[in-house]
Coordinates of N, CA and C in Angstrom, one line a residue:
M138 N -23.6 22.4 -29.7 CA -23.8 22.1 -31.1 C -25.0 22.9 -31.6
V139 N -25.0 23.1 -32.9 CA -26.1 23.7 -33.6 C -26.9 22.7 -34.4
I140 N -28.2 22.6 -34.2 CA -29.1 21.7 -34.9 C -30.0 22.5 -35.8
V141 N -29.8 22.3 -37.1 CA -30.7 23.0 -38.1 C -31.9 22.1 -38.3
L142 N -33.1 22.6 -38.1 CA -34.3 21.9 -38.3 C -34.8 21.9 -39.7
E143 N -35.5 20.8 -40.1 CA -36.1 20.8 -41.4 C -37.2 21.8 -41.5
R144 N -37.4 22.4 -42.7 CA -38.6 23.3 -42.8 C -39.9 22.5 -42.7
G145 N -40.8 23.1 -42.0 CA -42.1 22.4 -41.8 C -42.1 21.3 -40.8
I146 N -41.0 21.2 -39.9 CA -41.0 20.1 -39.0 C -42.2 20.1 -38.1
P147 N -42.8 19.0 -37.9 CA -44.0 18.9 -37.1 C -43.7 19.3 -35.6
L148 N -44.7 19.9 -35.0 CA -44.5 20.3 -33.6 C -44.1 19.1 -32.7
R149 N -44.7 17.9 -33.0 CA -44.3 16.7 -32.1 C -42.8 16.4 -32.3
D150 N -42.3 16.4 -33.5 CA -40.9 16.1 -33.7 C -40.0 17.2 -33.0
R151 N -40.4 18.4 -33.1 CA -39.7 19.5 -32.5 C -39.6 19.3 -31.0
E152 N -40.7 19.0 -30.3 CA -40.8 18.8 -28.9 C -40.0 17.5 -28.5
N153 N -40.1 16.5 -29.3 CA -39.3 15.2 -29.0 C -37.8 15.5 -29.1
L154 N -37.4 16.3 -30.0 CA -36.0 16.6 -30.2 C -35.5 17.4 -29.0
K155 N -36.3 18.4 -28.6 CA -35.9 19.2 -27.4 C -35.9 18.4 -26.2
S156 N -36.8 17.5 -26.0 CA -36.8 16.6 -24.8 C -35.6 15.7 -24.8
F157 N -35.2 15.2 -26.0 CA -34.1 14.3 -26.1 C -32.8 15.0 -25.6
L158 N -32.6 16.3 -26.1 CA -31.4 17.0 -25.8 C -31.4 17.4 -24.3
E159 N -32.5 17.8 -23.7 CA -32.6 18.1 -22.3 C -32.3 16.9 -21.4
R160 N -32.8 15.7 -21.9 CA -32.5 14.5 -21.1 C -31.0 14.2 -21.1
N161 N -30.3 14.7 -22.1 CA -28.9 14.5 -22.2 C -28.1 15.7 -21.7
H162 N -28.8 16.5 -20.8 CA -28.1 17.6 -20.1 C -27.7 18.8 -20.9
F163 N -28.4 19.0 -22.0 CA -28.1 20.2 -22.8 C -29.2 21.3 -22.5
K164 N -28.7 22.5 -22.5 CA -29.7 23.6 -22.4 C -30.0 24.0 -23.8
V165 N -31.3 24.1 -24.2 CA -31.7 24.3 -25.6 C -32.2 25.7 -25.8
N166 N -31.7 26.4 -26.8 CA -32.1 27.7 -27.1 C -32.6 27.7 -28.6
E167 N -33.9 28.0 -28.8 CA -34.5 28.0 -30.1 C -34.3 29.4 -30.8
I168 N -33.8 29.4 -32.0 CA -33.6 30.7 -32.7 C -34.3 30.5 -34.1
R169 N -35.3 31.4 -34.4 CA -36.0 31.3 -35.6 C -35.5 32.4 -36.5
G170 N -34.9 32.1 -37.7 CA -34.5 33.0 -38.7 C -35.5 33.1 -39.8
E171 N -35.1 34.0 -40.8 CA -36.0 34.1 -41.9 C -36.0 32.9 -42.8
E172 N -34.9 32.2 -42.9 CA -34.8 31.0 -43.7 C -34.8 29.7 -43.0
E173 N -34.3 29.6 -41.8 CA -34.3 28.4 -41.1 C -34.4 28.6 -39.6
T174 N -34.8 27.5 -38.9 CA -34.9 27.5 -37.4 C -33.8 26.5 -36.9
I175 N -33.1 27.0 -35.9 CA -32.1 26.1 -35.3 C -32.3 26.0 -33.8
F176 N -31.8 24.9 -33.3 CA -31.7 24.7 -31.8 C -30.2 24.8 -31.5
G177 N -29.9 25.7 -30.6 CA -28.5 25.8 -30.0 C -28.5 25.0 -28.8
A178 N -27.7 23.9 -28.8 CA -27.6 23.0 -27.6 C -26.3 23.3 -26.9
V179 N -26.4 23.8 -25.7 CA -25.2 24.1 -24.9 C -25.0 23.1 -23.8
G180 N -23.8 22.5 -23.7 CA -23.6 21.6 -22.7 C -22.4 20.7 -23.1
K181 N -22.0 19.8 -22.2 CA -20.9 18.9 -22.5 C -21.3 17.9 -23.6
M182 N -20.4 17.6 -24.5 CA -20.8 16.7 -25.6 C -20.8 15.3 -25.1
S183 N -22.0 14.9 -24.6 CA -22.1 13.5 -24.0 C -22.7 12.5 -25.0
I184 N -23.1 13.0 -26.2 CA -23.6 12.1 -27.2 C -22.9 12.4 -28.5
D185 N -23.0 11.4 -29.4 CA -22.5 11.5 -30.7 C -23.4 12.4 -31.6
P186 N -22.9 13.4 -32.2 CA -23.8 14.3 -33.1 C -24.6 13.5 -34.1
R187 N -24.1 12.3 -34.5 CA -24.8 11.5 -35.5 C -26.1 10.9 -34.9
E188 N -26.2 10.8 -33.5 CA -27.4 10.3 -32.9 C -28.5 11.4 -33.0
V189 N -28.1 12.6 -33.1 CA -29.1 13.7 -33.2 C -29.5 13.8 -34.7
E190 N -28.5 13.7 -35.6 CA -28.7 13.9 -37.0 C -29.8 13.0 -37.6
I191 N -29.9 11.8 -37.0 CA -30.9 10.8 -37.6 C -32.3 10.9 -37.0
L192 N -32.5 11.9 -36.0 CA -33.8 12.1 -35.5 C -34.7 12.7 -36.4
P193 N -36.0 12.4 -36.4 CA -37.0 13.1 -37.3 C -37.0 14.6 -37.2
G194 N -37.0 15.2 -38.3 CA -37.1 16.7 -38.3 C -35.8 17.4 -38.3
V195 N -34.6 16.7 -38.2 CA -33.3 17.3 -38.2 C -32.7 17.3 -39.6
D196 N -32.3 18.5 -40.0 CA -31.7 18.7 -41.3 C -30.2 18.4 -41.3
R197 N -29.5 19.0 -40.3 CA -28.1 18.7 -40.1 C -27.7 19.2 -38.8
V198 N -26.5 18.7 -38.3 CA -25.9 19.1 -37.0 C -24.5 19.7 -37.2
I199 N -24.3 20.8 -36.6 CA -23.0 21.4 -36.7 C -22.3 21.5 -35.3
P200 N -21.3 20.6 -35.1 CA -20.6 20.7 -33.8 C -19.8 22.0 -33.7
I201 N -19.8 22.5 -32.5 CA -19.0 23.7 -32.2 C -18.0 23.4 -31.2
S202 N -16.7 23.6 -31.6 CA -15.6 23.3 -30.7 C -15.0 24.6 -30.1
K203 N -15.5 25.7 -30.6 CA -15.0 27.0 -30.1 C -15.4 27.3 -28.7
P204 N -14.6 28.1 -27.9 CA -15.1 28.6 -26.6 C -16.2 29.7 -26.9
Y205 N -16.9 30.0 -25.8 CA -17.9 31.1 -25.9 C -18.9 30.7 -27.0
K206 N -19.5 29.5 -26.9 CA -20.4 29.0 -28.0 C -21.5 29.9 -28.3
M207 N -22.1 30.5 -27.2 CA -23.4 31.3 -27.5 C -23.0 32.6 -28.2
A208 N -21.8 33.0 -28.2 CA -21.4 34.2 -28.9 C -20.8 33.9 -30.3
S209 N -20.8 32.7 -30.7 CA -20.1 32.3 -31.9 C -21.1 32.5 -33.1
R210 N -20.5 32.7 -34.3 CA -21.3 32.9 -35.5 C -22.0 31.6 -35.9
E211 N -21.5 30.4 -35.5 CA -22.2 29.2 -35.8 C -23.5 29.1 -35.0
F212 N -23.5 29.7 -33.8 CA -24.7 29.7 -33.0 C -25.7 30.7 -33.4
K213 N -25.2 31.9 -33.8 CA -26.2 33.0 -34.2 C -25.5 33.8 -35.3
K214 N -26.0 33.6 -36.5 CA -25.3 34.3 -37.7 C -25.6 35.8 -37.7
E215 N -26.7 36.2 -37.2 CA -27.1 37.6 -37.2 C -26.4 38.4 -36.1
D216 N -26.2 39.7 -36.3 CA -25.7 40.5 -35.2 C -26.7 40.6 -34.1
T217 N -26.3 40.7 -32.8 CA -27.2 40.9 -31.7 C -27.3 42.4 -31.5
I218 N -28.5 42.9 -31.6 CA -28.8 44.4 -31.5 C -29.6 44.5 -30.2
V219 N -29.1 45.3 -29.3 CA -29.8 45.6 -28.0 C -30.5 47.0 -28.2
E220 N -31.8 47.0 -28.0 CA -32.5 48.2 -28.1 C -32.9 48.8 -26.7
I221 N -32.6 50.1 -26.6 CA -32.9 50.8 -25.3 C -33.6 52.0 -25.6
P222 N -34.9 52.2 -25.1 CA -35.7 53.4 -25.4 C -35.2 54.5 -24.4
N223 N -35.3 55.7 -25.0 CA -35.0 56.9 -24.1 C -36.4 57.6 -23.9
N224 N -36.3 58.7 -23.1 CA -37.6 59.3 -22.7 C -38.1 60.3 -23.8
W225 N -37.4 60.4 -24.9 CA -37.8 61.2 -26.0 C -38.5 60.3 -27.1
G226 N -38.8 59.1 -26.8 CA -39.5 58.2 -27.7 C -38.6 57.6 -28.8
Q227 N -37.3 57.8 -28.6 CA -36.3 57.2 -29.5 C -35.8 55.9 -29.0
I228 N -35.3 55.1 -29.9 CA -34.7 53.8 -29.6 C -33.2 53.8 -29.8
I229 N -32.4 53.6 -28.8 CA -31.0 53.6 -28.9 C -30.6 52.1 -29.2
K230 N -29.8 51.9 -30.3 CA -29.4 50.6 -30.7 C -27.9 50.4 -30.4
I231 N -27.6 49.2 -29.7 CA -26.3 48.9 -29.4 C -26.0 47.5 -30.1
G232 N -24.9 47.5 -30.9 CA -24.5 46.3 -31.6 C -24.4 46.5 -33.1
G233 N -24.0 45.5 -33.8 CA -23.8 45.6 -35.2 C -22.5 46.3 -35.5
T234 N -22.5 47.1 -36.6 CA -21.2 47.7 -37.0 C -21.0 49.1 -36.4
R235 N -22.1 49.6 -35.8 CA -22.0 51.0 -35.2 C -21.3 51.0 -33.8
V236 N -20.4 51.9 -33.6 CA -19.8 52.0 -32.3 C -20.6 52.9 -31.4
T237 N -20.9 52.3 -30.2 CA -21.7 53.0 -29.2 C -20.9 53.6 -28.1
A238 N -21.0 54.9 -27.8 CA -20.3 55.6 -26.8 C -21.2 55.7 -25.5
I239 N -20.6 55.3 -24.4 CA -21.3 55.5 -23.1 C -20.3 56.3 -22.3
A240 N -20.7 57.5 -21.8 CA -19.8 58.4 -21.1 C -20.4 59.0 -19.9
G241 N -19.5 59.4 -19.0 CA -20.0 60.0 -17.7 C -18.9 59.9 -16.7
P242 N -19.1 60.4 -15.5 CA -18.1 60.4 -14.5 C -18.1 59.1 -13.7
C243 N -17.0 58.9 -12.9 CA -16.9 57.7 -12.1 C -18.0 57.8 -11.0
A244 N -18.3 58.9 -10.4 CA -19.2 59.1 -9.4 C -20.1 60.3 -9.6
V245 N -21.4 60.2 -9.2 CA -22.3 61.3 -9.2 C -22.0 62.1 -7.9
E246 N -21.7 63.4 -8.1 CA -21.3 64.2 -6.9 C -22.3 65.3 -6.7
S247 N -23.0 65.8 -7.7 CA -23.9 66.9 -7.5 C -24.8 67.0 -8.8
R248 N -25.9 67.7 -8.6 CA -26.8 67.9 -9.8 C -26.2 68.8 -10.8
E249 N -25.5 69.8 -10.4 CA -24.8 70.7 -11.3 C -23.8 70.0 -12.2
Q250 N -23.0 69.2 -11.5 CA -22.0 68.4 -12.2 C -22.6 67.5 -13.2
M251 N -23.7 66.8 -12.9 CA -24.2 65.8 -13.8 C -24.9 66.5 -15.0
M252 N -25.6 67.6 -14.8 CA -26.3 68.3 -15.9 C -25.2 68.8 -16.9
E253 N -24.1 69.3 -16.4 CA -23.1 69.8 -17.3 C -22.4 68.7 -18.0
I254 N -22.2 67.6 -17.4 CA -21.5 66.4 -18.0 C -22.5 65.8 -19.1
A255 N -23.8 65.7 -18.7 CA -24.8 65.2 -19.7 C -24.8 66.0 -20.9
K256 N -24.8 67.3 -20.8 CA -24.8 68.3 -21.9 C -23.5 68.0 -22.8
R257 N -22.4 67.9 -22.2 CA -21.2 67.7 -22.9 C -21.1 66.4 -23.6
V258 N -21.4 65.3 -22.9 CA -21.3 64.0 -23.5 C -22.3 63.8 -24.7
S259 N -23.5 64.4 -24.5 CA -24.5 64.4 -25.5 C -24.0 65.1 -26.8
S260 N -23.4 66.2 -26.6 CA -22.9 67.0 -27.8 C -21.7 66.3 -28.4
A261 N -21.0 65.5 -27.6 CA -19.8 64.8 -28.2 C -20.2 63.5 -28.9
G262 N -21.5 63.1 -28.8 CA -21.9 61.9 -29.6 C -22.2 60.7 -28.7
A263 N -22.1 60.8 -27.4 CA -22.5 59.6 -26.6 C -24.0 59.4 -26.6
V264 N -24.4 58.2 -26.5 CA -25.9 57.9 -26.5 C -26.4 57.3 -25.2
L265 N -25.5 57.0 -24.2 CA -25.9 56.7 -22.9 C -25.0 57.4 -21.9
L266 N -25.6 57.7 -20.8 CA -25.0 58.5 -19.7 C -24.7 57.5 -18.5
R267 N -23.4 57.5 -18.1 CA -23.1 56.6 -17.0 C -22.6 57.5 -15.8
G268 N -22.7 56.8 -14.6 CA -22.3 57.5 -13.4 C -22.5 56.6 -12.2
G269 N -21.7 56.7 -11.2 CA -21.8 55.8 -10.1 C -22.6 56.4 -9.0
A270 N -23.6 55.8 -8.5 CA -24.4 56.2 -7.3 C -24.0 55.4 -6.1
Y271 N -23.7 54.2 -6.3 CA -23.2 53.3 -5.2 C -21.8 52.8 -5.6
K272 N -20.8 53.2 -4.8 CA -19.4 53.0 -5.2 C -18.8 51.9 -4.3
P273 N -18.3 50.8 -4.9 CA -17.6 49.8 -4.2 C -16.3 50.3 -3.8
R274 N -16.0 50.3 -2.5 CA -14.7 50.8 -2.0 C -14.0 49.8 -1.1
T275 N -12.7 49.8 -1.1 CA -12.0 48.9 -0.2 C -11.9 49.4 1.2
S276 N -12.1 50.7 1.4 CA -12.1 51.3 2.7 C -13.5 51.8 3.1
P277 N -13.9 51.5 4.3 CA -15.2 51.9 4.8 C -15.3 53.4 5.0
Y278 N -14.1 54.1 5.0 CA -14.1 55.5 5.3 C -14.1 56.3 3.9
A279 N -13.9 55.6 2.8 CA -14.0 56.3 1.5 C -15.4 56.7 1.1
F280 N -15.5 57.6 0.2 CA -16.8 58.0 -0.3 C -17.5 56.8 -1.0
Q281 N -18.7 56.6 -0.5 CA -19.5 55.4 -0.9 C -20.5 55.7 -2.0
G282 N -20.6 56.9 -2.4 CA -21.6 57.3 -3.4 C -22.8 58.0 -2.8
M283 N -23.6 58.7 -3.6 CA -24.7 59.4 -3.1 C -26.0 58.5 -3.0
G284 N -25.9 57.3 -3.4 CA -27.0 56.4 -3.2 C -28.3 56.8 -4.0
E285 N -29.4 56.7 -3.4 CA -30.7 56.9 -4.2 C -30.8 58.4 -4.7
E286 N -30.3 59.3 -3.9 CA -30.3 60.7 -4.4 C -29.4 60.8 -5.6
G287 N -28.3 60.2 -5.6 CA -27.4 60.2 -6.8 C -28.1 59.6 -8.0
L288 N -28.8 58.5 -7.8 CA -29.5 57.8 -8.9 C -30.6 58.8 -9.5
K289 N -31.3 59.5 -8.7 CA -32.3 60.4 -9.2 C -31.7 61.6 -10.0
I290 N -30.5 62.1 -9.5 CA -29.8 63.1 -10.2 C -29.4 62.6 -11.6
L291 N -28.8 61.4 -11.6 CA -28.3 60.8 -12.8 C -29.5 60.6 -13.8
K292 N -30.6 60.2 -13.3 CA -31.8 60.0 -14.2 C -32.3 61.3 -14.7
E293 N -32.3 62.3 -13.9 CA -32.8 63.7 -14.3 C -31.9 64.2 -15.4
A294 N -30.6 64.1 -15.2 CA -29.6 64.6 -16.2 C -29.8 63.8 -17.5
G295 N -29.9 62.5 -17.5 CA -30.1 61.7 -18.7 C -31.4 62.1 -19.4
D296 N -32.4 62.2 -18.7 CA -33.7 62.6 -19.3 C -33.7 64.0 -20.0
A297 N -32.9 64.9 -19.4 CA -32.8 66.2 -20.0 C -32.2 66.2 -21.4
Y298 N -31.4 65.2 -21.7 CA -30.7 65.2 -23.0 C -31.0 63.9 -23.7
G299 N -32.0 63.2 -23.3 CA -32.4 62.0 -24.1 C -31.4 60.9 -24.0
L300 N -30.7 60.8 -22.8 CA -29.7 59.7 -22.7 C -30.2 58.7 -21.7
P301 N -30.4 57.4 -22.1 CA -30.6 56.4 -21.0 C -29.4 56.3 -20.1
I302 N -29.6 55.8 -18.9 CA -28.5 55.8 -17.9 C -28.0 54.4 -17.6
A303 N -26.7 54.3 -17.4 CA -26.1 53.1 -17.0 C -25.3 53.3 -15.7
T304 N -25.5 52.4 -14.7 CA -24.8 52.6 -13.5 C -24.5 51.2 -12.9
E305 N -23.5 51.2 -12.0 CA -23.1 49.9 -11.4 C -24.0 49.5 -10.2
I306 N -24.4 48.3 -10.2 CA -25.1 47.7 -9.0 C -24.2 46.8 -8.3
V307 N -24.1 47.1 -6.9 CA -23.1 46.3 -6.1 C -23.8 45.4 -5.1
S308 N -25.1 45.4 -5.0 CA -25.8 44.6 -4.0 C -27.2 44.3 -4.5
V309 N -27.8 43.2 -4.2 CA -29.2 42.9 -4.5 C -30.1 43.8 -3.7
E310 N -29.6 44.3 -2.6 CA -30.4 45.2 -1.8 C -30.8 46.5 -2.5
H311 N -30.0 46.8 -3.6 CA -30.3 48.1 -4.3 C -31.3 47.9 -5.4
I312 N -31.7 46.7 -5.7 CA -32.6 46.5 -6.8 C -33.9 47.2 -6.7
P313 N -34.6 47.2 -5.5 CA -35.9 47.9 -5.5 C -35.8 49.4 -5.8
V314 N -34.6 50.0 -5.4 CA -34.5 51.4 -5.7 C -34.1 51.7 -7.2
M315 N -33.3 50.8 -7.7 CA -32.8 51.0 -9.1 C -33.7 50.6 -10.2
K316 N -34.6 49.6 -10.0 CA -35.3 49.0 -11.1 C -36.1 50.0 -11.9
D317 N -36.6 51.0 -11.3 CA -37.5 51.9 -12.1 C -36.7 53.2 -12.6
L318 N -35.4 53.2 -12.2 CA -34.6 54.4 -12.6 C -33.5 54.1 -13.7
V319 N -33.0 52.8 -13.6 CA -31.8 52.5 -14.3 C -32.2 51.8 -15.6
D320 N -31.6 52.2 -16.7 CA -31.8 51.6 -18.1 C -30.9 50.4 -18.4
V321 N -29.6 50.6 -17.9 CA -28.6 49.5 -18.2 C -27.8 49.3 -16.9
Y322 N -27.7 48.1 -16.5 CA -26.9 47.8 -15.2 C -25.5 47.4 -15.6
Q323 N -24.5 47.9 -14.7 CA -23.2 47.4 -14.8 C -22.8 46.5 -13.7
I324 N -22.1 45.5 -13.9 CA -21.6 44.6 -12.8 C -20.1 44.6 -13.0
G325 N -19.4 45.0 -11.9 CA -17.9 45.1 -12.0 C -17.3 43.8 -11.8
A326 N -16.0 43.8 -12.1 CA -15.2 42.5 -12.0 C -15.2 41.9 -10.7
R327 N -15.2 42.7 -9.6 CA -15.2 42.1 -8.3 C -16.5 41.4 -7.9
N328 N -17.6 41.6 -8.7 CA -18.9 41.0 -8.5 C -19.2 39.9 -9.5
M329 N -18.2 39.5 -10.3 CA -18.4 38.4 -11.3 C -18.6 37.1 -10.6
Q330 N -18.2 37.0 -9.3 CA -18.4 35.7 -8.6 C -19.6 35.9 -7.6
N331 N -20.3 37.0 -7.6 CA -21.5 37.2 -6.8 C -22.7 36.6 -7.5
F332 N -22.9 35.3 -7.4 CA -23.9 34.6 -8.2 C -25.3 35.0 -7.9
E333 N -25.6 35.3 -6.7 CA -26.9 35.8 -6.3 C -27.3 37.1 -7.0
L334 N -26.3 38.0 -7.0 CA -26.5 39.3 -7.7 C -26.7 39.0 -9.2
L335 N -25.8 38.2 -9.8 CA -25.9 37.9 -11.3 C -27.3 37.3 -11.6
K336 N -27.8 36.4 -10.8 CA -29.1 35.8 -11.1 C -30.2 36.8 -11.0
R337 N -30.2 37.6 -9.9 CA -31.3 38.6 -9.7 C -31.3 39.6 -10.8
V338 N -30.1 40.1 -11.2 CA -30.1 41.2 -12.2 C -30.5 40.6 -13.6
G339 N -30.2 39.3 -13.8 CA -30.6 38.6 -15.0 C -32.1 38.5 -15.2
E340 N -32.8 38.5 -14.1 CA -34.3 38.4 -14.1 C -35.0 39.8 -14.3
L341 N -34.2 40.9 -14.4 CA -34.8 42.2 -14.5 C -35.2 42.6 -15.9
E342 N -34.7 41.8 -16.9 CA -35.1 42.0 -18.3 C -34.6 43.4 -18.8
K343 N -33.4 43.8 -18.3 CA -32.8 45.0 -18.8 C -31.3 44.6 -19.2
P344 N -30.7 45.4 -20.1 CA -29.4 45.1 -20.5 C -28.4 45.2 -19.4
V345 N -27.4 44.3 -19.4 CA -26.3 44.3 -18.4 C -25.0 44.4 -19.0
I346 N -24.1 45.2 -18.5 CA -22.7 45.3 -18.9 C -21.9 44.6 -17.9
L347 N -21.2 43.5 -18.3 CA -20.3 42.8 -17.4 C -18.9 43.3 -17.6
K348 N -18.4 43.9 -16.6 CA -17.0 44.5 -16.7 C -16.0 43.4 -16.3
R349 N -15.6 42.6 -17.2 CA -14.8 41.4 -16.9 C -13.3 41.9 -16.6

């Protein structure tokens, strides 16, 4: 549910409201807009919304019955804009009404390949360069990717054309190598149940593409 707070709500009332929701097993996200502040309370509806509406400092309560509550317009009216800096001092913005193109090969195979592809995708209007350095394969005998060398080639090609890079991470073991090179992480469908990987990548404070 979405709880719209009264303007000028005292800090004590704000903290009491948050504690009340957390005691009832809600995860609380505070969002401050230009006109109003809201609490987005995510969890099973274990209490009557009217119990929340009568609390001090609450203006109104909006129950949300839709799935994907945190992505709903009731939860957040403004567009989510993800900002990614490139090495040219520019900010790449993803979200809103603009379509963002991310392009590149399935796998990084050589420096020459990546420099040529970066040139072409940049001239075609893409704003991020993708490429696989670590490839999840069903066969241990298949090409597994170039690893750290491939990451460095991908980064070099992206930097040459002002393109931040996106690549798939398949193991928590790769985080130390990737964290200073990668701008956007991809997590493939087969790793959507790899909860340790999801948690660790979520702590890196970089954008993540979930390929559901």
